[in-house]
């Protein structure tokens, strides 16, 4: 079953932001839409899985650096072709999250959404 979700609503942010835990799907098409920048920002976004036993998070896929107003897509799904910083042939674990990492304190307005299956 396909589901469209809001991971982080559109807002201006200046520091690394972590979503709440997400429990949805075995694969996802995750979109970061950067709509405004101030200064010379650089951000990346990472999909992390959560180990149920230890409670620790681990990286599944990290985007390339994003520095301009743009729409950026990363995908996690079993069997898709793998491309560095773009797609990962893997399943999403039962619990996962997204972290947007800021390398500067410049203001960036963005949202993160996903379509999961």
Short mmCIF file of C-alpha atoms in Angstrom, two decimals:
data_model
loop_
_atom_site.label_atom_id
_atom_site.label_comp_id
_atom_site.label_asym_id
_atom_site.label_seq_id
_atom_site.Cartn_x
_atom_site.Cartn_y
_atom_site.Cartn_z
CA UNK A 1 0.00 0.00 0.00
CA UNK A 2 1.37 3.41 -1.00
CA UNK A 3 1.39 6.25 1.52
CA UNK A 4 2.42 9.89 1.16
CA UNK A 5 3.82 11.43 4.35
CA UNK A 6 5.23 14.74 5.56
CA UNK A 7 8.53 14.13 7.31
CA UNK A 8 9.52 17.77 7.94
CA UNK A 9 7.13 20.61 7.01
CA UNK A 10 8.48 23.62 5.16
CA UNK A 11 10.38 25.94 7.51
CA UNK A 12 13.53 28.04 7.66
CA UNK A 13 16.22 26.19 9.61
CA UNK A 14 19.82 26.98 10.57
CA UNK A 15 20.87 23.77 12.34
CA UNK A 16 20.76 20.02 11.89
CA UNK A 17 17.20 18.71 12.16
CA UNK A 18 16.08 15.16 12.94
CA UNK A 19 12.61 13.84 12.12
CA UNK A 20 10.54 11.76 14.45
CA UNK A 21 10.66 8.00 13.97
CA UNK A 22 8.73 6.80 10.92
CA UNK A 23 6.98 3.44 10.73
CA UNK A 24 5.94 3.07 7.10
CA UNK A 25 6.71 0.86 4.15
CA UNK A 26 9.60 -1.26 2.95
CA UNK A 27 10.76 1.35 0.45
CA UNK A 28 10.51 5.10 -0.03
CA UNK A 29 10.91 7.92 -2.52
CA UNK A 30 12.11 10.80 -0.29
CA UNK A 31 12.04 14.40 -1.50
CA UNK A 32 13.84 17.39 0.02
CA UNK A 33 12.53 20.59 -1.56
CA UNK A 34 14.82 23.58 -0.83
CA UNK A 35 12.92 26.77 -1.60
CA UNK A 36 15.09 29.56 -0.13
CA UNK A 37 18.69 30.03 0.99
CA UNK A 38 20.63 32.73 2.78
CA UNK A 39 24.40 32.98 2.45
CA UNK A 40 26.24 29.90 1.22
CA UNK A 41 24.52 26.93 2.87
CA UNK A 42 25.35 23.29 2.40
CA UNK A 43 23.08 20.52 3.66
CA UNK A 44 22.76 16.77 3.22
CA UNK A 45 19.95 14.46 4.21
CA UNK A 46 20.32 10.94 5.49
CA UNK A 47 17.89 8.06 5.84
CA UNK A 48 18.67 6.13 9.00
CA UNK A 49 17.32 2.80 10.18
CA UNK A 50 16.76 2.00 13.85
CA UNK A 51 17.93 -1.26 15.37
CA UNK A 52 15.04 -2.59 17.43
CA UNK A 53 17.25 -4.35 19.99
CA UNK A 54 19.84 -1.66 20.78
CA UNK A 55 17.75 1.38 19.85
CA UNK A 56 20.71 2.73 17.85
CA UNK A 57 20.37 4.40 14.45
CA UNK A 58 22.52 3.54 11.41
CA UNK A 59 22.90 5.20 8.02
CA UNK A 60 21.21 3.70 4.98
CA UNK A 61 21.69 6.46 2.39
CA UNK A 62 23.01 10.04 2.42
CA UNK A 63 22.39 12.60 -0.33
CA UNK A 64 25.07 14.66 -2.01
CA UNK A 65 25.58 18.20 -0.68
CA UNK A 66 22.74 20.55 -1.55
CA UNK A 67 23.70 24.22 -1.90
CA UNK A 68 21.03 25.86 -4.07
CA UNK A 69 17.27 26.16 -4.36
CA UNK A 70 16.31 22.79 -5.85
CA UNK A 71 14.25 19.62 -5.49
CA UNK A 72 16.30 16.59 -4.47
CA UNK A 73 15.23 12.94 -4.46
CA UNK A 74 16.72 9.85 -2.86
CA UNK A 75 15.23 6.37 -3.04
CA UNK A 76 15.46 3.22 -0.93
CA UNK A 77 13.80 0.12 -2.34
CA UNK A 78 14.86 -3.50 -2.83
CA UNK A 79 16.05 -4.31 -6.35
CA UNK A 80 16.49 -0.76 -7.71
CA UNK A 81 19.81 0.16 -9.33
CA UNK A 82 22.25 1.67 -6.83
CA UNK A 83 23.68 5.12 -7.44
CA UNK A 84 25.91 6.85 -4.89
CA UNK A 85 24.01 9.51 -2.92
CA UNK A 86 20.81 8.83 -4.89
CA UNK A 87 19.49 5.28 -4.52
CA UNK A 88 20.00 2.21 -2.33
CA UNK A 89 18.81 -1.30 -3.12
CA UNK A 90 17.64 -2.21 0.37
CA UNK A 91 14.51 -2.49 2.46
CA UNK A 92 13.62 0.09 5.07
CA UNK A 93 13.55 -1.38 8.56
CA UNK A 94 10.40 -1.24 10.70
CA UNK A 95 11.49 2.13 12.13
CA UNK A 96 13.47 4.79 10.29
CA UNK A 97 14.04 8.54 10.27
CA UNK A 98 15.56 11.37 8.25
CA UNK A 99 18.30 13.74 9.44
CA UNK A 100 19.08 16.96 7.59
CA UNK A 101 22.64 18.00 8.43
CA UNK A 102 23.67 21.64 8.10
CA UNK A 103 27.38 22.34 7.56
CA UNK A 104 26.88 26.09 8.13
CA UNK A 105 24.52 28.22 10.22
CA UNK A 106 23.08 29.90 7.11
CA UNK A 107 19.27 29.87 6.92
CA UNK A 108 17.74 27.32 4.56
CA UNK A 109 14.03 26.83 3.91
CA UNK A 110 13.07 23.29 3.00
CA UNK A 111 10.55 20.52 3.45
CA UNK A 112 10.99 16.75 3.40
CA UNK A 113 8.25 14.39 2.26
CA UNK A 114 8.08 10.78 1.16
CA UNK A 115 6.02 8.29 -0.75
CA UNK A 116 6.35 4.87 0.85
CA UNK A 117 5.38 1.40 -0.30
#
